[in-house]
One Martini backbone bead per residue (centre of mass of N, CA, C, O) as a GRO file, in nm:
protein
  363
    1MET     BB    1   0.052   0.065  -0.014
    2SER     BB    2   0.347   0.234   0.001
    3GLU     BB    3   0.391   0.248  -0.284
    4MET     BB    4   0.512   0.392  -0.559
    5ARG     BB    5   0.275   0.579  -0.759
    6HIS     BB    6   0.145   0.693  -1.108
    7ASN     BB    7  -0.162   0.520  -1.142
    8TRP     BB    8  -0.387   0.656  -1.020
    9THR     BB    9  -0.724   0.659  -0.952
   10LYS     BB   10  -1.010   0.810  -0.868
   11GLU     BB   11  -1.146   0.560  -0.744
   12GLU     BB   12  -0.920   0.479  -0.548
   13ILE     BB   13  -0.910   0.748  -0.389
   14LEU     BB   14  -1.206   0.749  -0.295
   15GLU     BB   15  -1.186   0.488  -0.133
   16ILE     BB   16  -0.991   0.604   0.069
   17TYR     BB   17  -1.136   0.868   0.159
   18ASN     BB   18  -1.413   0.683   0.248
   19LYS     BB   19  -1.317   0.564   0.481
   20PRO     BB   20  -1.308   0.488   0.778
   21MET     BB   21  -1.153   0.696   0.982
   22MET     BB   22  -0.977   0.497   1.155
   23GLU     BB   23  -0.861   0.346   0.912
   24LEU     BB   24  -0.737   0.583   0.761
   25LEU     BB   25  -0.545   0.683   0.988
   26TYR     BB   26  -0.388   0.421   1.022
   27ASP     BB   27  -0.278   0.394   0.737
   28ALA     BB   28  -0.136   0.670   0.724
   29ALA     BB   29   0.045   0.640   0.977
   30THR     BB   30   0.199   0.391   0.880
   31ILE     BB   31   0.324   0.521   0.626
   32HIS     BB   32   0.457   0.760   0.765
   33ARG     BB   33   0.655   0.585   0.950
   34LYS     BB   34   0.807   0.452   0.701
   35ASN     BB   35   0.905   0.761   0.573
   36HIS     BB   36   0.898   0.913   0.862
   37ASP     BB   37   0.930   1.126   1.120
   38PRO     BB   38   0.664   1.172   1.345
   39ASN     BB   39   0.838   1.411   1.526
   40THR     BB   40   0.874   1.574   1.248
   41VAL     BB   41   0.855   1.928   1.145
   42GLN     BB   42   0.827   2.151   0.908
   43VAL     BB   43   0.937   2.499   0.903
   44SER     BB   44   0.779   2.774   0.743
   45THR     BB   45   0.822   3.093   0.576
   46LEU     BB   46   0.595   3.334   0.448
   47LEU     BB   47   0.683   3.581   0.195
   48SER     BB   48   0.572   3.893   0.077
   49ILE     BB   49   0.749   4.064  -0.179
   50LYS     BB   50   0.472   4.105  -0.357
   51THR     BB   51   0.173   4.294  -0.329
   52GLY     BB   52  -0.063   4.282  -0.531
   53GLY     BB   53  -0.195   4.340  -0.860
   54CYS     BB   54  -0.309   4.095  -0.989
   55PRO     BB   55  -0.429   3.981  -1.315
   56GLU     BB   56  -0.580   3.764  -1.206
   57ASP     BB   57  -0.901   3.552  -1.130
   58CYS     BB   58  -0.886   3.411  -0.873
   59GLY     BB   59  -1.153   3.329  -0.659
   60TYR     BB   60  -0.964   3.325  -0.373
   61CYS     BB   61  -0.801   3.602  -0.429
   62PRO     BB   62  -0.698   3.913  -0.272
   63GLN     BB   63  -0.469   4.000  -0.507
   64ALA     BB   64  -0.666   4.074  -0.708
   65ALA     BB   65  -0.725   4.364  -0.883
   66ARG     BB   66  -1.047   4.317  -0.953
   67TYR     BB   67  -1.076   4.319  -0.646
   68HIS     BB   68  -1.232   4.424  -0.330
   69THR     BB   69  -1.015   4.364  -0.026
   70GLY     BB   70  -0.793   4.573   0.110
   71VAL     BB   71  -0.533   4.524  -0.027
   72GLU     BB   72  -0.207   4.632  -0.005
   73GLY     BB   73   0.012   4.740  -0.222
   74ASN     BB   74   0.350   4.627  -0.302
   75ASP     BB   75   0.653   4.649  -0.365
   76LEU     BB   76   0.943   4.525  -0.403
   77MET     BB   77   1.156   4.410  -0.207
   78THR     BB   78   1.440   4.425  -0.047
   79VAL     BB   79   1.715   4.252   0.030
   80PRO     BB   80   1.757   4.345   0.328
   81HIS     BB   81   1.467   4.286   0.418
   82VAL     BB   82   1.468   3.983   0.357
   83LYS     BB   83   1.705   3.910   0.538
   84ALA     BB   84   1.574   3.998   0.804
   85GLN     BB   85   1.333   3.801   0.784
   86ALA     BB   86   1.503   3.540   0.771
   87LEU     BB   87   1.643   3.570   1.047
   88ARG     BB   88   1.383   3.570   1.208
   89ALA     BB   89   1.287   3.290   1.117
   90LYS     BB   90   1.532   3.130   1.217
   91ALA     BB   91   1.502   3.212   1.521
   92SER     BB   92   1.196   3.070   1.528
   93GLY     BB   93   1.253   2.774   1.349
   94SER     BB   94   1.304   2.807   1.057
   95SER     BB   95   1.421   2.635   0.741
   96ARG     BB   96   1.221   2.808   0.552
   97VAL     BB   97   1.184   3.033   0.269
   98CYS     BB   98   0.892   3.178   0.123
   99MET     BB   99   0.853   3.351  -0.185
  100GLY     BB  100   0.598   3.589  -0.279
  101ALA     BB  101   0.456   3.692  -0.599
  102ALA     BB  102   0.209   3.897  -0.766
  103TRP     BB  103   0.231   3.709  -1.040
  104ARG     BB  104   0.178   3.557  -1.337
  105ASN     BB  105   0.479   3.606  -1.441
  106VAL     BB  106   0.794   3.600  -1.528
  107LYS     BB  107   1.017   3.881  -1.588
  108ASP     BB  108   1.264   3.998  -1.739
  109GLY     BB  109   1.481   4.180  -1.513
  110PRO     BB  110   1.535   4.365  -1.233
  111GLU     BB  111   1.333   4.205  -1.049
  112PHE     BB  112   1.447   3.923  -1.100
  113ASP     BB  113   1.734   3.989  -1.012
  114GLN     BB  114   1.646   4.051  -0.720
  115VAL     BB  115   1.544   3.769  -0.653
  116LEU     BB  116   1.812   3.622  -0.701
  117GLU     BB  117   1.952   3.772  -0.464
  118MET     BB  118   1.769   3.659  -0.246
  119VAL     BB  119   1.843   3.366  -0.285
  120ARG     BB  120   2.142   3.392  -0.225
  121THR     BB  121   2.116   3.512   0.061
  122ILE     BB  122   1.953   3.276   0.198
  123ASN     BB  123   2.140   3.037   0.131
  124LYS     BB  124   2.380   3.165   0.304
  125LEU     BB  125   2.196   3.104   0.577
  126ASP     BB  126   2.113   2.802   0.572
  127MET     BB  127   1.845   2.807   0.391
  128GLU     BB  128   1.566   2.732   0.252
  129VAL     BB  129   1.449   2.811  -0.084
  130CYS     BB  130   1.138   2.954  -0.188
  131CYS     BB  131   0.925   3.002  -0.481
  132THR     BB  132   0.634   3.219  -0.586
  133LEU     BB  133   0.590   3.366  -0.932
  134GLY     BB  134   0.466   3.183  -1.123
  135MET     BB  135   0.537   3.158  -1.435
  136ILE     BB  136   0.804   2.965  -1.598
  137THR     BB  137   1.083   2.917  -1.759
  138GLU     BB  138   1.356   2.734  -1.818
  139ASN     BB  139   1.565   2.964  -1.783
  140GLN     BB  140   1.453   3.073  -1.514
  141ALA     BB  141   1.491   2.811  -1.358
  142LYS     BB  142   1.803   2.800  -1.396
  143ARG     BB  143   1.863   3.069  -1.250
  144LEU     BB  144   1.747   2.985  -0.977
  145ALA     BB  145   1.926   2.740  -0.934
  146GLU     BB  146   2.200   2.893  -0.949
  147ALA     BB  147   2.129   3.075  -0.689
  148GLY     BB  148   1.986   2.840  -0.475
  149LEU     BB  149   1.730   2.696  -0.518
  150TYR     BB  150   1.517   2.453  -0.365
  151ALA     BB  151   1.213   2.564  -0.434
  152TYR     BB  152   0.902   2.536  -0.627
  153ASN     BB  153   0.589   2.700  -0.636
  154HIS     BB  154   0.294   2.533  -0.804
  155ASN     BB  155  -0.026   2.517  -0.797
  156LEU     BB  156  -0.316   2.345  -0.903
  157ASP     BB  157  -0.564   2.374  -0.673
  158THR     BB  158  -0.717   2.153  -0.861
  159SER     BB  159  -0.889   2.017  -1.080
  160GLU     BB  160  -0.926   2.022  -1.414
  161ASP     BB  161  -1.238   2.040  -1.411
  162TYR     BB  162  -1.264   2.284  -1.186
  163TYR     BB  163  -1.072   2.511  -1.281
  164LYS     BB  164  -1.281   2.670  -1.472
  165ASP     BB  165  -1.438   2.773  -1.190
  166VAL     BB  166  -1.181   2.962  -1.084
  167ILE     BB  167  -1.013   3.008  -1.364
  168SER     BB  168  -0.955   3.223  -1.677
  169THR     BB  169  -0.635   3.333  -1.718
  170ARG     BB  170  -0.554   3.024  -1.708
  171ALA     BB  171  -0.417   2.711  -1.756
  172PHE     BB  172  -0.356   2.402  -1.640
  173GLU     BB  173  -0.114   2.346  -1.834
  174ASP     BB  174   0.067   2.578  -1.731
  175ARG     BB  175   0.134   2.444  -1.463
  176LEU     BB  176   0.269   2.191  -1.579
  177ASP     BB  177   0.487   2.344  -1.741
  178THR     BB  178   0.627   2.474  -1.500
  179ILE     BB  179   0.705   2.212  -1.358
  180SER     BB  180   0.869   2.105  -1.598
  181ASN     BB  181   1.083   2.332  -1.589
  182VAL     BB  182   1.186   2.268  -1.303
  183ARG     BB  183   1.267   1.960  -1.373
  184LYS     BB  184   1.530   2.073  -1.545
  185THR     BB  185   1.634   2.081  -1.255
  186ASN     BB  186   1.736   2.074  -0.899
  187VAL     BB  187   1.461   2.166  -0.824
  188THR     BB  188   1.209   2.146  -0.620
  189VAL     BB  189   0.865   2.050  -0.569
  190CYS     BB  190   0.572   2.260  -0.502
  191SER     BB  191   0.241   2.101  -0.493
  192GLY     BB  192  -0.113   2.182  -0.470
  193GLY     BB  193  -0.409   2.290  -0.276
  194ILE     BB  194  -0.766   2.354  -0.252
  195ILE     BB  195  -1.021   2.330  -0.012
  196GLY     BB  196  -1.353   2.462  -0.015
  197MET     BB  197  -1.461   2.581  -0.327
  198GLY     BB  198  -1.708   2.374  -0.424
  199GLU     BB  199  -1.615   2.106  -0.461
  200LYS     BB  200  -1.582   1.783  -0.524
  201LEU     BB  201  -1.455   1.486  -0.437
  202GLU     BB  202  -1.359   1.426  -0.729
  203ASP     BB  203  -1.165   1.675  -0.732
  204ARG     BB  204  -0.976   1.590  -0.511
  205ALA     BB  205  -0.893   1.332  -0.654
  206GLY     BB  206  -0.797   1.467  -0.920
  207MET     BB  207  -0.564   1.624  -0.796
  208LEU     BB  208  -0.409   1.370  -0.691
  209VAL     BB  209  -0.368   1.242  -0.963
  210ALA     BB  210  -0.197   1.471  -1.088
  211LEU     BB  211   0.031   1.464  -0.872
  212ALA     BB  212   0.098   1.150  -0.872
  213SER     BB  213   0.168   1.143  -1.190
  214LEU     BB  214   0.411   1.267  -1.131
  215ASN     BB  215   0.765   1.232  -1.259
  216PRO     BB  216   0.818   1.314  -1.000
  217GLN     BB  217   0.694   1.373  -0.718
  218PRO     BB  218   0.632   1.596  -0.506
  219GLU     BB  219   0.809   1.700  -0.225
  220SER     BB  220   0.560   1.906  -0.192
  221VAL     BB  221   0.217   1.926  -0.032
  222PRO     BB  222  -0.019   2.156  -0.014
  223ILE     BB  223  -0.296   2.190   0.220
  224ASN     BB  224  -0.573   2.390   0.168
  225ALA     BB  225  -0.797   2.603   0.322
  226LEU     BB  226  -1.033   2.804   0.268
  227VAL     BB  227  -1.010   3.164   0.281
  228ALA     BB  228  -1.262   3.376   0.313
  229VAL     BB  229  -1.270   3.683   0.133
  230GLU     BB  230  -1.369   3.985   0.116
  231GLY     BB  231  -1.444   4.040  -0.241
  232THR     BB  232  -1.447   3.766  -0.327
  233PRO     BB  233  -1.614   3.514  -0.493
  234MET     BB  234  -1.572   3.328  -0.202
  235GLU     BB  235  -1.688   3.485   0.058
  236ASP     BB  236  -1.955   3.275   0.126
  237ILE     BB  237  -1.790   3.040   0.207
  238GLU     BB  238  -1.774   2.786   0.411
  239PRO     BB  239  -1.600   2.627   0.623
  240ILE     BB  240  -1.444   2.353   0.665
  241ALA     BB  241  -1.407   2.065   0.808
  242ILE     BB  242  -1.175   1.882   0.975
  243TRP     BB  243  -1.248   1.613   0.831
  244ASP     BB  244  -1.161   1.701   0.549
  245MET     BB  245  -0.865   1.751   0.614
  246LEU     BB  246  -0.800   1.471   0.721
  247ARG     BB  247  -0.869   1.314   0.464
  248MET     BB  248  -0.672   1.464   0.277
  249VAL     BB  249  -0.410   1.409   0.425
  250ALA     BB  250  -0.428   1.098   0.437
  251THR     BB  251  -0.453   1.050   0.130
  252THR     BB  252  -0.192   1.187   0.047
  253ARG     BB  253  -0.004   1.003   0.208
  254ILE     BB  254  -0.080   0.738   0.060
  255VAL     BB  255  -0.025   0.838  -0.242
  256MET     BB  256   0.238   1.016  -0.110
  257PRO     BB  257   0.471   0.887   0.097
  258GLU     BB  258   0.741   1.091   0.048
  259THR     BB  259   0.593   1.338   0.097
  260GLN     BB  260   0.544   1.660   0.201
  261VAL     BB  261   0.280   1.750   0.411
  262ARG     BB  262   0.108   2.059   0.408
  263LEU     BB  263  -0.016   2.263   0.655
  264SER     BB  264  -0.192   2.538   0.572
  265ALA     BB  265  -0.437   2.698   0.509
  266GLY     BB  266  -0.667   2.727   0.801
  267ARG     BB  267  -0.542   2.695   1.099
  268THR     BB  268  -0.718   2.906   1.260
  269GLU     BB  269  -0.974   2.691   1.248
  270MET     BB  270  -0.792   2.505   1.422
  271SER     BB  271  -0.730   2.300   1.652
  272ARG     BB  272  -0.496   2.132   1.817
  273GLU     BB  273  -0.633   1.862   1.785
  274GLY     BB  274  -0.666   1.877   1.478
  275GLN     BB  275  -0.364   1.907   1.412
  276ALA     BB  276  -0.270   1.648   1.550
  277MET     BB  277  -0.427   1.461   1.356
  278CYS     BB  278  -0.276   1.552   1.103
  279PHE     BB  279   0.002   1.455   1.194
  280PHE     BB  280  -0.083   1.159   1.227
  281ALA     BB  281  -0.186   1.144   0.911
  282GLY     BB  282   0.098   1.306   0.768
  283ALA     BB  283   0.168   1.576   0.853
  284ASN     BB  284   0.513   1.758   0.801
  285SER     BB  285   0.410   2.068   0.752
  286ILE     BB  286   0.448   2.428   0.802
  287PHE     BB  287   0.334   2.750   0.851
  288ALA     BB  288   0.481   3.035   0.981
  289GLY     BB  289   0.320   3.299   1.112
  290ASP     BB  290   0.075   3.563   1.092
  291LYS     BB  291   0.113   3.513   0.768
  292LEU     BB  292  -0.032   3.424   0.437
  293LEU     BB  293   0.052   3.687   0.287
  294THR     BB  294  -0.290   3.787   0.365
  295THR     BB  295  -0.354   3.563   0.569
  296PRO     BB  296  -0.413   3.416   0.848
  297ASN     BB  297  -0.196   3.297   1.123
  298PRO     BB  298  -0.041   3.148   1.349
  299ASP     BB  299   0.155   3.200   1.597
  300VAL     BB  300   0.474   3.098   1.652
  301ASN     BB  301   0.449   3.055   1.961
  302ASP     BB  302   0.205   2.866   1.944
  303ASP     BB  303   0.347   2.649   1.779
  304MET     BB  304   0.576   2.586   1.981
  305GLU     BB  305   0.383   2.497   2.203
  306MET     BB  306   0.257   2.267   2.046
  307PHE     BB  307   0.515   2.108   1.999
  308LYS     BB  308   0.570   2.057   2.298
  309LEU     BB  309   0.308   1.903   2.363
  310LEU     BB  310   0.368   1.682   2.113
  311GLY     BB  311   0.683   1.630   2.063
  312LEU     BB  312   0.794   1.826   1.845
  313ASN     BB  313   1.029   1.878   1.572
  314PRO     BB  314   1.216   2.068   1.391
  315GLN     BB  315   1.332   2.069   1.085
  316LYS     BB  316   1.608   2.051   0.923
  317PRO     BB  317   1.793   2.160   0.688
  318PHE     BB  318   1.853   1.947   0.425
  319THR     BB  319   1.728   1.652   0.478
  320LYS     BB  320   1.632   1.556   0.182
  321VAL     BB  321   1.816   1.781   0.038
  322SER     BB  322   2.078   1.920  -0.061
  323GLN     BB  323   2.257   2.195  -0.076
  324PRO     BB  324   2.278   2.441  -0.283
  325LYS     BB  325   2.457   2.619  -0.496
  326THR     BB  326   2.606   2.941  -0.539
  327VAL     BB  327   2.587   3.165  -0.807
  328GLU     BB  328   2.705   3.437  -0.915
  329ALA     BB  329   2.613   3.672  -1.135
  330GLN     BB  330   2.903   3.701  -1.281
  331ASP     BB  331   2.902   3.357  -1.314
  332SER     BB  332   2.680   3.310  -1.501
  333GLU     BB  333   2.547   3.091  -1.749
  334PHE     BB  334   2.262   3.231  -1.728
  335GLN     BB  335   2.086   3.453  -1.921
  336THR     BB  336   1.902   3.687  -2.029
  337LEU     BB  337   1.632   3.666  -2.293
  338GLY     BB  338   1.368   3.831  -2.307
  339GLU     BB  339   1.113   3.681  -2.267
  340LYS     BB  340   0.771   3.614  -2.438
  341PRO     BB  341   0.557   3.423  -2.339
  342LYS     BB  342   0.252   3.240  -2.436
  343TRP     BB  343   0.035   3.229  -2.221
  344THR     BB  344  -0.263   3.124  -2.138
  345ARG     BB  345  -0.605   3.242  -2.247
  346PRO     BB  346  -0.903   3.100  -2.251
  347GLY     BB  347  -1.176   3.320  -2.232
  348HIS     BB  348  -1.359   3.252  -2.025
  349THR     BB  349  -1.633   3.278  -1.794
  350ILE     BB  350  -1.703   3.364  -1.446
  351GLU     BB  351  -1.965   3.463  -1.280
  352ARG     BB  352  -1.853   3.522  -0.989
  353ASN     BB  353  -1.612   3.688  -1.089
  354GLU     BB  354  -1.775   3.908  -1.238
  355THR     BB  355  -1.937   4.002  -0.992
  356ALA     BB  356  -1.693   4.093  -0.819
  357LYS     BB  357  -1.586   4.296  -1.025
  358ALA     BB  358  -1.841   4.480  -1.035
  359LYS     BB  359  -1.847   4.544  -0.732
  360ALA     BB  360  -1.570   4.690  -0.726
  361LYS     BB  361  -1.647   4.923  -0.919
  362LEU     BB  362  -1.880   5.041  -0.735
  363SER     BB  363  -1.670   5.091  -0.483
   0.00000   0.00000   0.00000
């Protein structure tokens, strides 16, 4: 049952997901202990290096420029500011810094060069560096790898079938192409999704089929619970129950036994007991800090207190994959190509997204 497979079917995954809860948790915990230290959890800090103004129409996202959510846009952070934040994260127990920029895709130029310098700076602090910058080309992925990037995050968000009901400004295939570009380097892949967006159980299974079918499977899979933000198209969706998160975490662990399963957005709605059950079921990574880009997250001191209560230890950096080397800008083998890739714009409309956009214009 714990064998690595890339040919899972939706029906098989649904059968696992719908098992009696105690049986599901036992199976997941057994597989988790075979592949991971059950008392070690990776702690990452997510830093928004460029906030707001995104041209995409993702129905869950408060950073989309077309919605009125009260998010204040900020220009790209400076390298010294990012270094200070990384040192603070390291002091609080984080082994990884994830930098997010509200971009549709990376564009060659001074801002990307600045991000590359951020990567070099954090890698030299002996911390894992992850970036989520939108879609990237093969050359851009190679430049990030050369700078010392450890992981690249690009979530699938949901199943391919339900994707068209969430986002209309890019195609599901674009996400797979970006992951493929990352895989042409030594950078690890972080890719997961969000549950609680109105999808069916079949869509949750479909997302896991897509992720598990990747070869190799992602080294990290974030499982997010939707945080409904006022002004977004999904503002009125009720939070999912902890049982949904438990089933999703446990199923992900069974389907992708060697992957780090990250308990991501939505933890503020979970009790410590609920989070403890998720760790038992196979979650072994969290985001620490009071914010996940723009949405609330538990205080890092509360997390450390929870770790103490549960006997959990923060994972040391570079436990799974060795630390990448940093090549300085002047010694770079890969130079800017000034690429202008034609990423897909499907062109269909999503009624609730259009309604939220019209509401924002009126306000």
